[in-house]
Every structure is written in structure tokens, then in C-alpha cells.
Coordinates of C-alpha atoms in Angstrom, one line a residue:
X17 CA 0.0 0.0 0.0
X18 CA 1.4 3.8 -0.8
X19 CA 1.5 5.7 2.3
X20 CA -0.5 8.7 2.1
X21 CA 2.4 11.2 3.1
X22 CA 4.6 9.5 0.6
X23 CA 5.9 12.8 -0.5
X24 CA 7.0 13.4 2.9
X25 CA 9.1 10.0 2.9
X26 CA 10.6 11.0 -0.3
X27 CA 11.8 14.3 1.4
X28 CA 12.7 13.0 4.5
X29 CA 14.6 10.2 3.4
X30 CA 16.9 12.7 0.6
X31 CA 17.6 14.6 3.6
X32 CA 19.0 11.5 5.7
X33 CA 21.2 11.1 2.5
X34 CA 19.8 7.3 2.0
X35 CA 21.0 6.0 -1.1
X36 CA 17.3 5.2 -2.6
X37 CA 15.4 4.7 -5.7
X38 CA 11.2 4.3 -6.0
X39 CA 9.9 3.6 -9.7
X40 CA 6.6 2.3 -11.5
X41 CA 6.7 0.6 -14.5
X42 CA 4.7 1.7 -17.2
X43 CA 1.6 0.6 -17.1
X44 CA 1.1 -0.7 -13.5
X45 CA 0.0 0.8 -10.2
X46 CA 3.0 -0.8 -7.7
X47 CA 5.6 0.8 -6.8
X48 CA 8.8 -0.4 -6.4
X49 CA 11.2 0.5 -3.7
X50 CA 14.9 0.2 -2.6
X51 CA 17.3 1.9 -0.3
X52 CA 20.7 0.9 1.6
X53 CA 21.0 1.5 4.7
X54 CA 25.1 -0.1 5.0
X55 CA 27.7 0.4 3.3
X56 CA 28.3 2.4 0.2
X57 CA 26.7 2.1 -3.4
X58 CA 29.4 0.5 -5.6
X59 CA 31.2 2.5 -8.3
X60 CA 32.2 1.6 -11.4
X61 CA 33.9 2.4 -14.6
X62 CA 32.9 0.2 -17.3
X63 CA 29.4 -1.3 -18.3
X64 CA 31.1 -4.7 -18.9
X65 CA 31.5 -4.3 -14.5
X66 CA 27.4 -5.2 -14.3
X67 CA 27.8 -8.7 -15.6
X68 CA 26.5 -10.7 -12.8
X69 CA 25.9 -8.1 -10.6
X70 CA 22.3 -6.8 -9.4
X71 CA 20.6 -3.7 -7.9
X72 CA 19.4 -0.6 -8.5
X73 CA 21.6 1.0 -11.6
X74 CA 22.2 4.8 -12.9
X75 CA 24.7 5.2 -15.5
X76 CA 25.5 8.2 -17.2
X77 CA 26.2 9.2 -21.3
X78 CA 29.6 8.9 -21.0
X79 CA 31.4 6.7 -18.9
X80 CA 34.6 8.6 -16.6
X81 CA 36.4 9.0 -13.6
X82 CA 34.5 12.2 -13.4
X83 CA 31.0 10.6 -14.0
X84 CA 31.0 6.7 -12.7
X85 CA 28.6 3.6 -13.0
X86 CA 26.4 4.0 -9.5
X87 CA 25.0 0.5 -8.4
X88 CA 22.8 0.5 -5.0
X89 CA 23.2 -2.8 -3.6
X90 CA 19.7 -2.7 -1.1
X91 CA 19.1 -3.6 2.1
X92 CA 15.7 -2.4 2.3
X93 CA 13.1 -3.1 0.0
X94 CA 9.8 -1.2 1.8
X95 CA 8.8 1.9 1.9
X96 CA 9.1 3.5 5.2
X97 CA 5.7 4.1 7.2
X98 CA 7.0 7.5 8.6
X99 CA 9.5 10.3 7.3
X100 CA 12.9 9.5 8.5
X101 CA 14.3 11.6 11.4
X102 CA 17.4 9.7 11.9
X103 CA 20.7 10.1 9.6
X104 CA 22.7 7.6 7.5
X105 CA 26.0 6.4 9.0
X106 CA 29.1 7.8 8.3
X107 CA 29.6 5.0 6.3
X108 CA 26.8 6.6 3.8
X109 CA 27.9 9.8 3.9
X110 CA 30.9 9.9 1.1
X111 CA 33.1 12.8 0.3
X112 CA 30.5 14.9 -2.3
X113 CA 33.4 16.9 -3.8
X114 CA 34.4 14.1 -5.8
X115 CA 31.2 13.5 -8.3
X116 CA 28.7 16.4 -7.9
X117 CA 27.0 17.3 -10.9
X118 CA 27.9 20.7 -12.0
X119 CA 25.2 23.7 -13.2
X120 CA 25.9 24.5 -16.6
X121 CA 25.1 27.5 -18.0
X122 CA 21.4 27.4 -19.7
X123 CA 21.5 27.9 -23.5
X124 CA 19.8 30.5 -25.3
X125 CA 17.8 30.0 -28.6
X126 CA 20.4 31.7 -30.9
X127 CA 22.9 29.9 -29.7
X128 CA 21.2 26.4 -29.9
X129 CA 20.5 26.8 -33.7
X130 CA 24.3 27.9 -33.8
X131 CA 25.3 24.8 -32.3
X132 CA 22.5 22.7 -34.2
X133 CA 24.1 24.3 -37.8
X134 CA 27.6 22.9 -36.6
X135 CA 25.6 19.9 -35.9
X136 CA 24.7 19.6 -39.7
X137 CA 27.7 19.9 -41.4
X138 CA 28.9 16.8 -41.6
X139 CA 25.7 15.5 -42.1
X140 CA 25.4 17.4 -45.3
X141 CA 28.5 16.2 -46.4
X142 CA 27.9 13.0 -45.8
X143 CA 30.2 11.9 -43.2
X144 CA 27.6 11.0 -40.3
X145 CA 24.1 9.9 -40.6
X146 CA 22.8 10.7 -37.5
X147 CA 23.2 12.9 -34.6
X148 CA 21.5 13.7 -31.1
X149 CA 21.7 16.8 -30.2
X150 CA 20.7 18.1 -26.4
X151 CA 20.7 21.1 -23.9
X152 CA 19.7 21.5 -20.8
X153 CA 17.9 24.4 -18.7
X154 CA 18.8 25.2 -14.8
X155 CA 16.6 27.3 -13.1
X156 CA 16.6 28.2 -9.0
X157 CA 15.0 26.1 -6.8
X158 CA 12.8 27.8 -4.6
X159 CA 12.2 27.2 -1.2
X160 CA 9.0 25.2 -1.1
X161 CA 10.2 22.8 -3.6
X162 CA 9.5 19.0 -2.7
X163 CA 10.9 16.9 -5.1
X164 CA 8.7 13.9 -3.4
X165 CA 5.5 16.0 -4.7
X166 CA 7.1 15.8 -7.6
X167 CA 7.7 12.1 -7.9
X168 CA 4.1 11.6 -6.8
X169 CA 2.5 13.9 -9.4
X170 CA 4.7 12.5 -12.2
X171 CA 4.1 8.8 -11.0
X172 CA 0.1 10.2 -11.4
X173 CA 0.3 11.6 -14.7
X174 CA 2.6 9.7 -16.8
X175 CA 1.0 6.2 -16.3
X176 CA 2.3 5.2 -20.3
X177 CA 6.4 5.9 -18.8
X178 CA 8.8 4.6 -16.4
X179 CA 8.6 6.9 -13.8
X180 CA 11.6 7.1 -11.3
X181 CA 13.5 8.9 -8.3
X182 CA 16.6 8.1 -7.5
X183 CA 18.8 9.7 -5.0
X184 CA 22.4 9.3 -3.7
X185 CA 24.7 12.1 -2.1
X186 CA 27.2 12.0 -4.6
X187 CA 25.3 13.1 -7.5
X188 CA 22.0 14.6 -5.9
X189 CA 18.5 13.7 -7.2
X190 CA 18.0 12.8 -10.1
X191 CA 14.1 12.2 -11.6
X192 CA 12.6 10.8 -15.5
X193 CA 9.8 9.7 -16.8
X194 CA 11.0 8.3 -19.7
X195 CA 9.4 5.9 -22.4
X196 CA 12.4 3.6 -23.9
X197 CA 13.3 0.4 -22.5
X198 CA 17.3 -0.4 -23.1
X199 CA 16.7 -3.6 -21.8
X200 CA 13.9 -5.5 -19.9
X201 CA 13.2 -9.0 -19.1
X202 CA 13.3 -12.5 -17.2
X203 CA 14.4 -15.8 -17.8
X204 CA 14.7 -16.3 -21.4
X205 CA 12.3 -13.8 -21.7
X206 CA 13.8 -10.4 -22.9
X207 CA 13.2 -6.7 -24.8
X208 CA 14.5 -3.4 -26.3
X209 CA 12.7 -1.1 -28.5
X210 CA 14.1 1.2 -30.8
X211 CA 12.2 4.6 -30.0
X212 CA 12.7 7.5 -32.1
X213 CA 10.6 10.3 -34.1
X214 CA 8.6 12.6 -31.9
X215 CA 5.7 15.2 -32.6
X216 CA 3.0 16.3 -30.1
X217 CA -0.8 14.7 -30.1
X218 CA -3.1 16.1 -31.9
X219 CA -5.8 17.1 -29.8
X220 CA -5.0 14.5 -26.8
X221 CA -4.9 12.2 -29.4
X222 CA -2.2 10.2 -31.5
X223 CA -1.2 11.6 -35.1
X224 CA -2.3 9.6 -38.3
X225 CA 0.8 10.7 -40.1
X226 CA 4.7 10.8 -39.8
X227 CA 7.7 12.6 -41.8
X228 CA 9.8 10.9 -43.6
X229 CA 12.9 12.3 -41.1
X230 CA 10.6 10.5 -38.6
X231 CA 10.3 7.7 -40.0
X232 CA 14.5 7.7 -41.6
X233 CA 15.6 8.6 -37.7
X234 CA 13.5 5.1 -36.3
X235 CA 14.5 3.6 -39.1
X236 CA 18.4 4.2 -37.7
X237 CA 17.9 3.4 -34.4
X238 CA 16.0 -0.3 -35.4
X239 CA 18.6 -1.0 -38.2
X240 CA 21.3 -0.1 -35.1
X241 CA 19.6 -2.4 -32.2
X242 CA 19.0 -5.1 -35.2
X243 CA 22.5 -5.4 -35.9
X244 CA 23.9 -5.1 -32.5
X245 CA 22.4 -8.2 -31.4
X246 CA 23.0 -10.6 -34.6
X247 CA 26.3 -9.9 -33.8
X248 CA 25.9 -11.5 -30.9
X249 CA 24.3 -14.3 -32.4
X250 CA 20.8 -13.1 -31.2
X251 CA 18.0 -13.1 -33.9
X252 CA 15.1 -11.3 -32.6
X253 CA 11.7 -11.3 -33.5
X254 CA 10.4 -7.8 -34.1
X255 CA 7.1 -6.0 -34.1
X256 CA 6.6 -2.1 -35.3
X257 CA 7.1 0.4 -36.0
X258 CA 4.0 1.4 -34.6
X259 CA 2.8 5.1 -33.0
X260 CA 3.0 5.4 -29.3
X261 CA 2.2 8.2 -26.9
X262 CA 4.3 9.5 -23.9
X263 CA 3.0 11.9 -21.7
X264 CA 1.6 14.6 -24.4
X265 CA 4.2 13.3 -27.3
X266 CA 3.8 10.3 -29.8
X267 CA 6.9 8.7 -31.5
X268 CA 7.7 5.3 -33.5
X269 CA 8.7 2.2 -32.0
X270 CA 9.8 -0.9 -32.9
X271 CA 10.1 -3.6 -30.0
X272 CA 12.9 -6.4 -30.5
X273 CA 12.2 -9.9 -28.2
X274 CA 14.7 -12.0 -27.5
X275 CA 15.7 -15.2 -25.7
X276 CA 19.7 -15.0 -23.8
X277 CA 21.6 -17.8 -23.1
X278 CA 23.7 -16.3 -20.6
X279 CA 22.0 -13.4 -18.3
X280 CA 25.1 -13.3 -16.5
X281 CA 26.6 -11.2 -19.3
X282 CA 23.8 -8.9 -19.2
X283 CA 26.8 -6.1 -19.2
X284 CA 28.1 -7.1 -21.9
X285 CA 24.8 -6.8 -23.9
X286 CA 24.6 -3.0 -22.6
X287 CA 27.9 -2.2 -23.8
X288 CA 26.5 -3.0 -27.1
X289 CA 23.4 -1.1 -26.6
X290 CA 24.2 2.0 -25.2
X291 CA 23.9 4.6 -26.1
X292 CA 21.8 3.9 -29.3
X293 CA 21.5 5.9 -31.9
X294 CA 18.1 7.2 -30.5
X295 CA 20.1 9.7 -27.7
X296 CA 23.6 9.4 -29.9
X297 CA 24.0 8.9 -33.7
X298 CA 25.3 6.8 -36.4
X299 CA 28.1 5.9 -36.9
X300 CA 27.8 5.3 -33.4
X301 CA 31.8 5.5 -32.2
X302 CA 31.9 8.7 -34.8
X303 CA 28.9 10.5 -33.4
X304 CA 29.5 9.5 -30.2
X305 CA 33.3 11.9 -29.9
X306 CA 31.4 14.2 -32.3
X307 CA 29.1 15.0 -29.4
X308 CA 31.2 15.0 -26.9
X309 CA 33.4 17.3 -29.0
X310 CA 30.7 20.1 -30.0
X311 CA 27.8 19.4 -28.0
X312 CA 29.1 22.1 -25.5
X313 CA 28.3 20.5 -21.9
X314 CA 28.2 17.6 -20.0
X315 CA 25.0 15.5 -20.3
X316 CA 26.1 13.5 -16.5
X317 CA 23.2 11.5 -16.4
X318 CA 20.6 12.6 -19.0
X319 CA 20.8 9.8 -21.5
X320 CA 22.4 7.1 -19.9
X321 CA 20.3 4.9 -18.2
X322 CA 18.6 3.5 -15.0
X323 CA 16.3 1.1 -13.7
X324 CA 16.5 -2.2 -11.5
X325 CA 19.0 -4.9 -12.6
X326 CA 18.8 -8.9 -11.9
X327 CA 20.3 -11.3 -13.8
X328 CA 18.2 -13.7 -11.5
X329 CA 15.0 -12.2 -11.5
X330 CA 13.5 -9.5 -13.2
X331 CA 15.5 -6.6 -15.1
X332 CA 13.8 -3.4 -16.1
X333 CA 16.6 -1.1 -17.7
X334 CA 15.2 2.0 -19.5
X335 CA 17.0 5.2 -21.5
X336 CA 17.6 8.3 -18.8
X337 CA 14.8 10.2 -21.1
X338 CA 12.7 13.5 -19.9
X339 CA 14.0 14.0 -16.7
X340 CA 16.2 16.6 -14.4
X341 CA 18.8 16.9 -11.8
X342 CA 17.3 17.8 -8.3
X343 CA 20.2 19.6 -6.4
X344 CA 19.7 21.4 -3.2
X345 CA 19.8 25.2 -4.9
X346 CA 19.1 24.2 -8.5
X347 CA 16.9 22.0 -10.6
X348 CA 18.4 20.9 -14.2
X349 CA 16.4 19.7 -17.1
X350 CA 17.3 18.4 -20.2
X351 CA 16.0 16.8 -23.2
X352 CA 17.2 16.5 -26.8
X353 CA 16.2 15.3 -30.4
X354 CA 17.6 13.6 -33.6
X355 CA 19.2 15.7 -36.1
X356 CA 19.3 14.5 -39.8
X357 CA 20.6 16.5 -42.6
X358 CA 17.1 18.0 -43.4
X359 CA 16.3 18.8 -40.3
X360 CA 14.7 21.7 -39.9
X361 CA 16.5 24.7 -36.8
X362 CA 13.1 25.5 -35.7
X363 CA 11.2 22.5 -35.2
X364 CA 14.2 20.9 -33.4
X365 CA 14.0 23.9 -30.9
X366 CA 10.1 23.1 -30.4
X367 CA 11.1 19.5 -29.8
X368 CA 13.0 20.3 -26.8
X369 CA 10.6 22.6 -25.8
X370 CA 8.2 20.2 -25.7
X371 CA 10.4 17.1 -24.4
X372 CA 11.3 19.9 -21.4
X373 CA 7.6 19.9 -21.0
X374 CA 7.0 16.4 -19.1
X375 CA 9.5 17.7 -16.1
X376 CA 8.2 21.7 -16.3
X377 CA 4.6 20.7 -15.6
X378 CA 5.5 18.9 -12.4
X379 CA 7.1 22.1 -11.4
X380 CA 3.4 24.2 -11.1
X381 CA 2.0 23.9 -7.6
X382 CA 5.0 22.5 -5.7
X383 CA 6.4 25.9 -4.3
X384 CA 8.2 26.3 -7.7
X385 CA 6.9 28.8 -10.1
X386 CA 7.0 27.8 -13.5
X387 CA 10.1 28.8 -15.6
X388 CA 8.3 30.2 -18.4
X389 CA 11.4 31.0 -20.6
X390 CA 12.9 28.7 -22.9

């Protein structure tokens, strides 16, 4: 049963600097909940490190020193009945100058369409297919924020996503509700999707019609997930593309199912995946430096991923999608879109608008005045 003053929980327990995380998966009413209480969250540095390993992952973009592999190993699994008055030991309380997230500086329009027309040029001539480019907006937090009303409205409204809150001290709070599985499943039993082409409903409702950039950037991402896992030697059976709604945006998807031989290697079947072409681009090693070359700023955890791993049991792994960076004077949001050589600099700046959208709403009525710039 969800306590009534969950919010409270949520706040309470960020403040006792618990390593926790409490999700939904889409579609369902439960929520899930982890926390540990001993000991520190592990840390590591290479995807490859989560074979055999299970607990509650966040991963970032890129992969550093600077930016680590989090996994919270849990020792708790309910919710708490009461807000927690008491503090972590100093066993959970790790040195916070060595991962903090920092506050970039927020872009302006001009200088987004600057950086998107650098983003083209090697499209146009060829050279890349496919790139992803993002931004991000901080804005003050204000007093009366409670990042566990937050959780609760998003975990009301966006019943279609994945809807998480994850907190540790070294990297704040971070929050999504995203709509692309990396990986899911049990047993022989398993998933992605290839997600990719995004315009808003029409009227509440779903469009009847796509681009063709829409339909070329899916197109990449399920030719990119197909090939990833023949070379494995896994033949999938595929479904899609097909028109889905998240929150107040449709896109295409195409879902991949699977069978695995060996879930204990689940890491190395991640390094393969991430980061698809969907948040990165194609050629991925290519547009992968390209971004981190020219994209101007450090995505942290935005468009890696997070979710509950278990090689054993049940994993539910999804893309770090529509979500933002809870810190205690600052809230960061980002979101990003595909760029293709035709793409057009003033729809890809509505895109983000919009993306931003599923985090800004859950900002009204929670002691935070909307941010009503762009």
C-alpha cells in the first residue's frame, strides 16, 4: 500500500542522505522501492562491470572518472511508514566533492541553432548519418520545492512511462519519466525497443501521419539495435514500427524480443546497446566523440540509463529520457532530439521545448513557479 504522506518519505529520506530509488513501471499501479541502509553504493567504470551483478543501476552518457557507473546494492526493500528523522552512517555519507553534478550555464535559442548548424555539417556532407543533439535548462530552486511532490504527481500523470526517483549524495537527485526500455526481461524472456521520431498529439490524441525524417531517424535506431544483437548471435523477432504516446508526445517504436543464453553477461549486452542511436547517432563511435566534442556541456546522467537490474530475477533497464537533476539550490532539465541533414533549426528547438515539457509541468503547484522562458 502507498502511504498517504509518501511525498513526505521522499523528502525526508533525501535529507538522511539514503541511497534510494522508487519507480513504477509503465503501465502498472505498484511501486517499487529500494534503499541501503550499510555500506556504500558501488562505483564503477565500465558497463562490462554489471555482468553478474544486481541492484538498482544509474549510469550516465559517458562513462569517466568524473561521472561513474552508481549501483545500490539494497538492504531495504519497503517503503518506510514515517519520514525518517534519523541520519545515515558515516559510512553513507561519502566525500560529495568528488562527483557532484555541475550547473551549466542554460542555452539561449540563438545559440542552440548555432550549435545545431555545426551539428549539420557533416551530415550534409555525408560523413555521419545521424546525430542527437541536447541542452539542458537550470533554473533556481525555490524554497518550497519537494521533489517527493514531484515524484508523486509524475508517478500520477505519466501512467504510459517509467517513472523514477533516484537519490544518492554523490550526484543529488536525479528524476525521469522516460518511455524507452534499453533492456527488460526475465528468464529467457527479454526486450529493447528502438524509439525514435517525436511530434505532439493532436488534440489528446495520437497523429495519423509521420515525416519521412521521422520515419528515416527510427528507421536508424532499429537497423542499429538489429544489428547489434546478430552480432551476438541473437535473432530477434520484431514488431513495429507502430505510433506510441508519452505523456503529451507520440513517437515510432519498434520492439525487438529476444531469448539469452547467458543473463550473467547482461553487461556485456549493454555495452553493445548504449547509447543507441536514439540519444547518440550513427556511426555510433563517430557521433559519439562528435558529441562529446561540440555538444558544448556535459549531459552527467541525462541519456544514460537507469532502472532495477537482476540477472536472476527480473530486469527493467530504461533510457535516462525527460528528466532533471534535483540539487539542493538548483533544478536541471534536459531533453534532446535527432538531427538529420534536413532537419529543420526551428522545429528541433520546439522538440526540446516540448520534451522539457513532461519535467516543467510537475514544477506548477509545488512551491516552484513555472520557468516560463525557454
Amino acid at each position: 500500500m502507498i502511504p498517504e504522506n509518501l511525498q513526505d518519505i521522499i523528502d525526508s529520506l533525501i535529507a538522511a542522505r539514503w541511497p534510494f530509488a522508487i519507480w513504477r513501471i509503465p503501465g502498472e499501479t505498484e511501486l517499487r522501492f529500494i534503499a541501503q541502509t550499510t555500506g556504500q553504493p558501488q562505483v564503477l567504470y565500465d558497463i562490462k562491470e554489471l555482468n553478474g551483478r544486481h541492484g538498482f543501476v544509474i549510469a550516465p552518457f559517458q562513462v569517466s572518472r568524473q561521472k561513474p557507473i552508481f549501483l545500490i546494492n539494497p538492504d531495504r526493500y519497503e517503503i518506510p511508514k514515517n519520514p525518517v528523522i534519523v541520519s545515515v552512517t558515516e559510512a553513507n555519507s561519502p566525500d560529495e566533492k568528488t562527483c557532484l553534478v555541475e550547473i551549466p550555464e542554460h542555452e539561449t535559442k540563438a545559440e542552440y541553432i548555432g550549435r545545431l548548424n555545426r551539428f549539420l555539417e557533416p551530415l550534409k556532407r555525408g560523413e555521419l548519418s545521424k546525430l542527437v543533439l541536447s541542452r539542458c535548462r537550470t533554473i533556481p530552486r525555490q524554497a518550497g520545492f519537494s521533489p517527493g511532490k514531484a515524484f508523486v504527481a509524475a508517478e500520477k500523470r505519466y501512467i504510459r512511462s517509467y517513472v523514477y526517483l533516484c537519490h544518492l549524495p554523490e550526484i543529488g537527485t536525479w528524476m525521469g519519466s522516460t518511455p524507452e526500455i534499453l533492456l527488460a526481461g526475465e528468464r529467457n524472456r527479454w526486450q529493447t525497443v528502438a524509439l525514435a521520431g517525436t511530434q505532439p498529439l493532436v488534440d489528446g490524441h495520437l497523429p495519423e501521419s509521420w515525416s519521412n525524417k521521422n520515419w528515416r531517424e527510427q528507421q536508424f535506431v532499429a537497423y542499429y539495435i538489429r544489428q547489434q544483437l546478430t552480432t551476438l548471435g541473437i535473432h530477434p523477432d520484431e514488431e513495429g514500427p507502430f505510433t506510441v504516446q508519452a505523456g503529451e508526445m507520440a513517437h515510432l517504436k519498434s520492439l525487438f524480443s529476444f531469448a539469452l543464453d547467458r543473463t550473467d553477461l547482461l553487461g556485456d549486452l549493454l555495452e553493445r546497446l548504449h547509447p543507441t542511436p536514439a540519444v547518440c547517432g550513427l556511426p555510433k563511435e563517430e557521433a559519439y566523440r562528435f558529441i562529446l566534442r561540440e555538444e558544448g556541456y556535459d549531459r552527467s546522467y541525462y541519456s544514460g540509463f537507469v532502472g532495477w537490474l537482476d540477472p536472476a530475477g527480473k530486469t527493467d533497464l530504461y533510457v535516462n529520457l525527460r528528466c532533471m537533476n534535483i540539487q539542493s539550490h538548483a533544478l536541471t532539465l534536459f531533453a534532446g532530439g535527432g538531427i538529420l541533414p534536413d532537419s529543420v533549426p526551428e522545429e528541433e528547438w520546439q522538440e526540446t521545448k516540448d520534451k522539457m515539457e513532461t519535467m516543467r509541468r510537475l514544477l506548477a503547484d509545488n512551491g516552484q513557479e513555472r520557468d516560463k522562458q525557454s
